[in-house]
């Protein structure tokens, strides 16, 4: 992630934030950036030019954890580089929260491992580190135990949750670019001002008990942000050139349940779409078992909301789903997809699946393959099962060998690549409204953007040859060719610079 560039020659304390993992982590990094800037820290884009490198780690799956360790080690090497300014490296984020002291012991190169409870006072911790002190490493705890069991009792609980302000903002004279006192209760600084979209956190945590997932233990129980807080932050983002809001959480379909109204997202979407400067709103991470007809209608039928369904299927065999402690079946999911497409035939639909789960048979795998063939999804992420510390699935019997899991991943990945390429071809001739994000590195005469059915970074993109446009412009186009899941389109209207078209549509 790129932070605003500043003058590293000054004597001001400087910090670089390096973000790994998902869009939720990006929001957390921008909160930390806002807090540090408000405390007088200079935000820089290169760890070599910073007094402190803060690495916001990911602790989701094994590869993400390895990537986090690699980045921490690379940052630590800067301390021995005579040309680098770096004096300290600090680990924060999900891996730091999940492993705490264990991570600190295995990675002595890091000067501190801090958990979520340290975020509100991170500036003081960094100051102490630069003065030679060693903050106590985070001691992990199951964060589900920190909030009441009953969702309705969670409002107002004094628990540190990244992206949720538990204390009022009372700071004055904030630096330019930070959320003002009259703005969102969470201090935030944009770390990628050139990007025309931004994640906006709806909620944190999860109340589901999927046997393969450790996220609830280190992210905590489900907690919604209040609509007024979400809307105010959306307005602040709109004022700073954000054209698309990407609503993120661990489970967006649960939004509002702890506030007494499960329909809050349906009622809030039109308000978010009406925010000045914002032209498209996109919802991520929907649980199929919780997706209500009213929410489908709101996503598929609200002007300015992308008809985009990020559905967490994970599998389609009912037998495997039961072992995952999830609900649904092949027929249930196909019925859901038919309902979505009846409302919005061109809707974008993506999902992730896990293969090689303990006890998965060849018949289960073929059922999943059959489901994906019939489902016609735009994007599918295929993950091979591996044990995660502290999860119920790690204790299950009938484990498959590593080689067998890899073979199943290869088989399903090959099928998915073929199926998603076919789905892209079905879109030839479609009219798309593209949000420009940049220029093709290999062809400066081609701009790149995303249509309504394409989520940021994780899905395909649209290439527009022969078009001159800047990030944040909107282009009406017609799909002419495909490259895998990517689309090639011909502009049918000139770029609409930095503003909505006359039709407020996300299509």
Coordinates of C-alpha atoms in Angstrom, one line a residue, residues 12-260:
X12 CA 9.8 14.7 12.2
X13 CA 9.3 11.1 13.2
X14 CA 8.4 9.1 10.1
X15 CA 6.4 5.9 9.6
X16 CA 5.7 3.6 6.7
X17 CA 2.6 1.3 6.8
X18 CA 2.9 -1.9 4.8
X19 CA -0.5 -3.7 4.4
X20 CA -1.0 -7.4 3.6
X21 CA -4.2 -9.3 3.2
X22 CA -7.7 -8.2 2.5
X23 CA -9.5 -4.9 2.1
X24 CA -10.5 -5.0 5.7
X25 CA -6.9 -4.8 6.6
X26 CA -6.6 -1.8 4.3
X27 CA -9.2 0.0 6.3
X28 CA -7.4 -0.8 9.5
X29 CA -4.1 0.6 8.1
X30 CA -5.8 3.8 7.1
X31 CA -7.1 4.1 10.7
X32 CA -3.6 3.6 12.0
X33 CA -2.3 6.1 9.5
X34 CA -4.8 8.7 10.6
X35 CA -4.0 8.2 14.3
X36 CA -0.3 8.5 13.7
X37 CA -0.6 11.5 11.4
X38 CA -2.8 13.2 14.0
X39 CA -0.1 12.5 16.6
X40 CA 2.5 14.3 14.4
X41 CA 4.0 11.3 12.5
X42 CA 5.2 11.8 9.0
X43 CA 3.7 9.2 6.6
X44 CA 6.1 8.0 3.9
X45 CA 5.7 5.4 1.2
X46 CA 8.9 3.5 1.5
X47 CA 10.0 1.7 4.7
X48 CA 13.7 2.6 3.9
X49 CA 12.7 6.2 4.3
X50 CA 10.9 5.7 7.6
X51 CA 12.1 5.6 11.2
X52 CA 9.5 2.9 11.9
X53 CA 8.1 0.3 9.5
X54 CA 4.7 -0.9 10.7
X55 CA 3.6 -4.2 8.9
X56 CA -0.1 -4.9 9.0
X57 CA 0.0 -8.7 8.8
X58 CA -2.5 -11.3 7.5
X59 CA -3.1 -14.5 9.6
X60 CA -5.8 -16.1 7.5
X61 CA -4.1 -19.1 5.8
X62 CA -0.6 -20.6 5.8
X63 CA 0.6 -18.8 2.6
X64 CA -0.6 -15.5 3.9
X65 CA 1.3 -16.1 7.2
X66 CA 4.5 -16.9 5.3
X67 CA 4.1 -13.8 3.2
X68 CA 3.8 -11.7 6.4
X69 CA 6.9 -13.3 7.9
X70 CA 8.8 -12.6 4.6
X71 CA 7.8 -8.9 4.6
X72 CA 8.7 -8.5 8.3
X73 CA 12.1 -10.0 7.6
X74 CA 12.7 -7.8 4.6
X75 CA 11.8 -4.7 6.7
X76 CA 14.1 -5.9 9.5
X77 CA 17.0 -6.1 7.1
X78 CA 16.7 -2.4 6.5
X79 CA 17.8 -1.7 10.0
X80 CA 21.3 -3.1 9.0
X81 CA 21.3 -1.2 5.8
X82 CA 23.5 1.9 6.2
X83 CA 21.5 3.7 3.5
X84 CA 18.1 3.1 5.1
X85 CA 16.6 5.3 7.8
X86 CA 14.7 2.4 9.4
X87 CA 15.3 2.0 13.1
X88 CA 12.5 -0.3 14.1
X89 CA 10.0 -2.8 12.7
X90 CA 6.6 -3.4 14.3
X91 CA 4.1 -6.2 13.6
X92 CA 0.4 -5.4 13.9
X93 CA -2.7 -6.9 12.3
X94 CA -4.3 -10.4 12.2
X95 CA -1.2 -12.5 12.5
X96 CA 0.1 -10.4 15.4
X97 CA -3.2 -10.6 17.1
X98 CA -3.6 -14.3 16.5
X99 CA -0.1 -15.4 17.6
X100 CA 1.3 -12.5 19.7
X101 CA 4.0 -13.7 22.0
X102 CA 4.6 -16.8 19.9
X103 CA 5.3 -14.6 16.9
X104 CA 7.6 -12.4 18.9
X105 CA 9.7 -15.3 20.2
X106 CA 10.0 -16.8 16.7
X107 CA 10.8 -13.5 15.1
X108 CA 13.2 -11.6 17.4
X109 CA 14.0 -9.3 14.4
X110 CA 10.7 -7.5 15.0
X111 CA 11.0 -4.8 17.7
X112 CA 7.4 -5.3 18.8
X113 CA 4.3 -7.4 18.2
X114 CA 1.2 -5.5 19.0
X115 CA -2.4 -6.5 19.0
X116 CA -5.6 -4.6 18.3
X117 CA -5.8 -3.2 21.8
X118 CA -2.7 -1.2 21.1
X119 CA -4.1 0.6 18.0
X120 CA -5.6 3.6 19.9
X121 CA -2.2 4.4 21.5
X122 CA 0.1 3.2 18.7
X123 CA 2.0 6.5 18.6
X124 CA 3.1 6.1 22.2
X125 CA 4.3 2.6 21.6
X126 CA 6.3 3.7 18.5
X127 CA 7.9 6.5 20.5
X128 CA 8.9 4.2 23.2
X129 CA 10.5 1.8 20.7
X130 CA 12.5 4.6 19.2
X131 CA 13.7 5.5 22.7
X132 CA 15.0 2.0 23.2
X133 CA 12.1 0.5 25.1
X134 CA 10.6 -2.9 24.3
X135 CA 6.8 -3.0 24.6
X136 CA 5.3 -6.2 26.1
X137 CA 4.3 -8.5 23.3
X138 CA 0.6 -9.1 22.7
X139 CA -1.0 -12.0 24.7
X140 CA -3.6 -13.7 22.4
X141 CA -7.1 -14.2 23.7
X142 CA -10.2 -15.6 22.0
X143 CA -11.8 -12.2 21.1
X144 CA -15.2 -13.7 20.9
X145 CA -15.2 -13.8 24.7
X146 CA -14.7 -10.0 24.9
X147 CA -18.3 -9.1 23.7
X148 CA -21.6 -10.3 25.1
X149 CA -22.9 -13.6 23.6
X150 CA -26.2 -11.9 22.7
X151 CA -25.7 -9.6 19.7
X152 CA -28.3 -7.1 21.0
X153 CA -26.2 -6.6 24.2
X154 CA -23.0 -5.7 22.3
X155 CA -23.8 -2.1 21.5
X156 CA -21.6 0.3 23.5
X157 CA -19.3 -2.4 24.8
X158 CA -15.8 -1.0 25.6
X159 CA -13.8 -3.4 23.4
X160 CA -11.1 -2.3 21.0
X161 CA -12.3 -3.2 17.5
X162 CA -10.3 -1.9 14.5
X163 CA -12.4 0.4 12.4
X164 CA -14.9 1.0 15.2
X165 CA -14.4 4.1 17.3
X166 CA -15.1 3.4 21.0
X167 CA -14.0 6.9 22.0
X168 CA -15.2 10.2 20.6
X169 CA -12.8 12.1 18.3
X170 CA -11.8 15.3 20.2
X171 CA -8.7 16.2 18.3
X172 CA -8.4 19.6 16.8
X173 CA -6.1 21.0 14.1
X174 CA -5.8 17.7 12.3
X175 CA -3.4 17.7 9.3
X176 CA -4.8 18.0 5.8
X177 CA -6.4 14.8 4.5
X178 CA -7.5 13.4 7.8
X179 CA -11.1 12.8 8.8
X180 CA -12.2 16.1 10.5
X181 CA -13.7 16.4 14.0
X182 CA -17.1 16.8 12.4
X183 CA -16.6 13.7 10.2
X184 CA -16.4 10.0 11.1
X185 CA -15.7 9.0 14.6
X186 CA -12.9 6.8 13.3
X187 CA -9.8 8.8 12.3
X188 CA -8.7 7.8 8.8
X189 CA -6.1 8.9 6.3
X190 CA -6.3 7.8 2.6
X191 CA -3.1 5.8 1.8
X192 CA -3.8 5.5 -1.9
X193 CA -5.2 8.8 -3.0
X194 CA -4.8 8.0 -6.7
X195 CA -7.2 5.1 -6.6
X196 CA -10.8 5.8 -7.4
X197 CA -12.3 3.2 -5.1
X198 CA -12.0 2.7 -1.3
X199 CA -13.0 0.0 1.1
X200 CA -15.6 1.0 3.7
X201 CA -16.0 -1.2 6.8
X202 CA -19.6 -2.2 7.6
X203 CA -18.8 -4.5 10.5
X204 CA -16.1 -6.6 12.2
X205 CA -16.0 -10.2 13.4
X206 CA -18.2 -13.2 12.8
X207 CA -20.6 -15.3 14.8
X208 CA -20.5 -18.3 12.5
X209 CA -18.6 -21.4 13.6
X210 CA -17.2 -22.8 10.4
X211 CA -14.9 -25.7 11.3
X212 CA -12.1 -24.6 9.0
X213 CA -12.0 -20.9 9.9
X214 CA -10.0 -19.3 12.7
X215 CA -11.0 -15.7 11.9
X216 CA -13.7 -15.4 14.7
X217 CA -11.2 -16.3 17.4
X218 CA -8.8 -13.4 16.5
X219 CA -11.3 -10.9 15.0
X220 CA -14.0 -11.5 17.6
X221 CA -17.8 -11.7 17.6
X222 CA -19.8 -9.9 15.0
X223 CA -20.2 -6.2 15.6
X224 CA -21.9 -3.7 13.2
X225 CA -20.9 -0.1 12.8
X226 CA -23.9 2.2 13.2
X227 CA -25.4 3.5 9.9
X228 CA -24.7 7.2 10.8
X229 CA -21.0 6.4 11.3
X230 CA -20.8 4.4 8.0
X231 CA -22.6 7.2 6.1
X232 CA -20.5 10.0 7.5
X233 CA -17.3 8.2 6.5
X234 CA -18.8 7.5 3.1
X235 CA -19.3 11.3 2.6
X236 CA -15.8 11.9 3.7
X237 CA -14.5 9.5 1.1
X238 CA -16.7 11.0 -1.6
X239 CA -15.2 14.4 -0.8
X240 CA -11.8 12.9 -1.5
X241 CA -12.4 11.6 -5.0
X242 CA -13.7 8.1 -4.2
X243 CA -16.0 7.0 -7.0
X244 CA -16.8 3.5 -5.8
X245 CA -17.4 2.4 -2.2
X246 CA -16.4 -1.2 -1.5
X247 CA -18.4 -2.3 1.6
X248 CA -16.4 -4.9 3.6
X249 CA -16.8 -7.1 6.6
X250 CA -16.5 -10.7 7.6
X251 CA -20.2 -11.2 6.9
X252 CA -22.2 -8.4 5.3
X253 CA -25.4 -10.4 5.4
X254 CA -25.4 -10.2 9.2
X255 CA -25.2 -6.4 9.2
X256 CA -27.7 -4.8 11.7
X257 CA -28.6 -8.0 13.6
X258 CA -26.9 -6.6 16.7
X259 CA -28.6 -3.2 16.2
X260 CA -32.0 -4.8 16.2

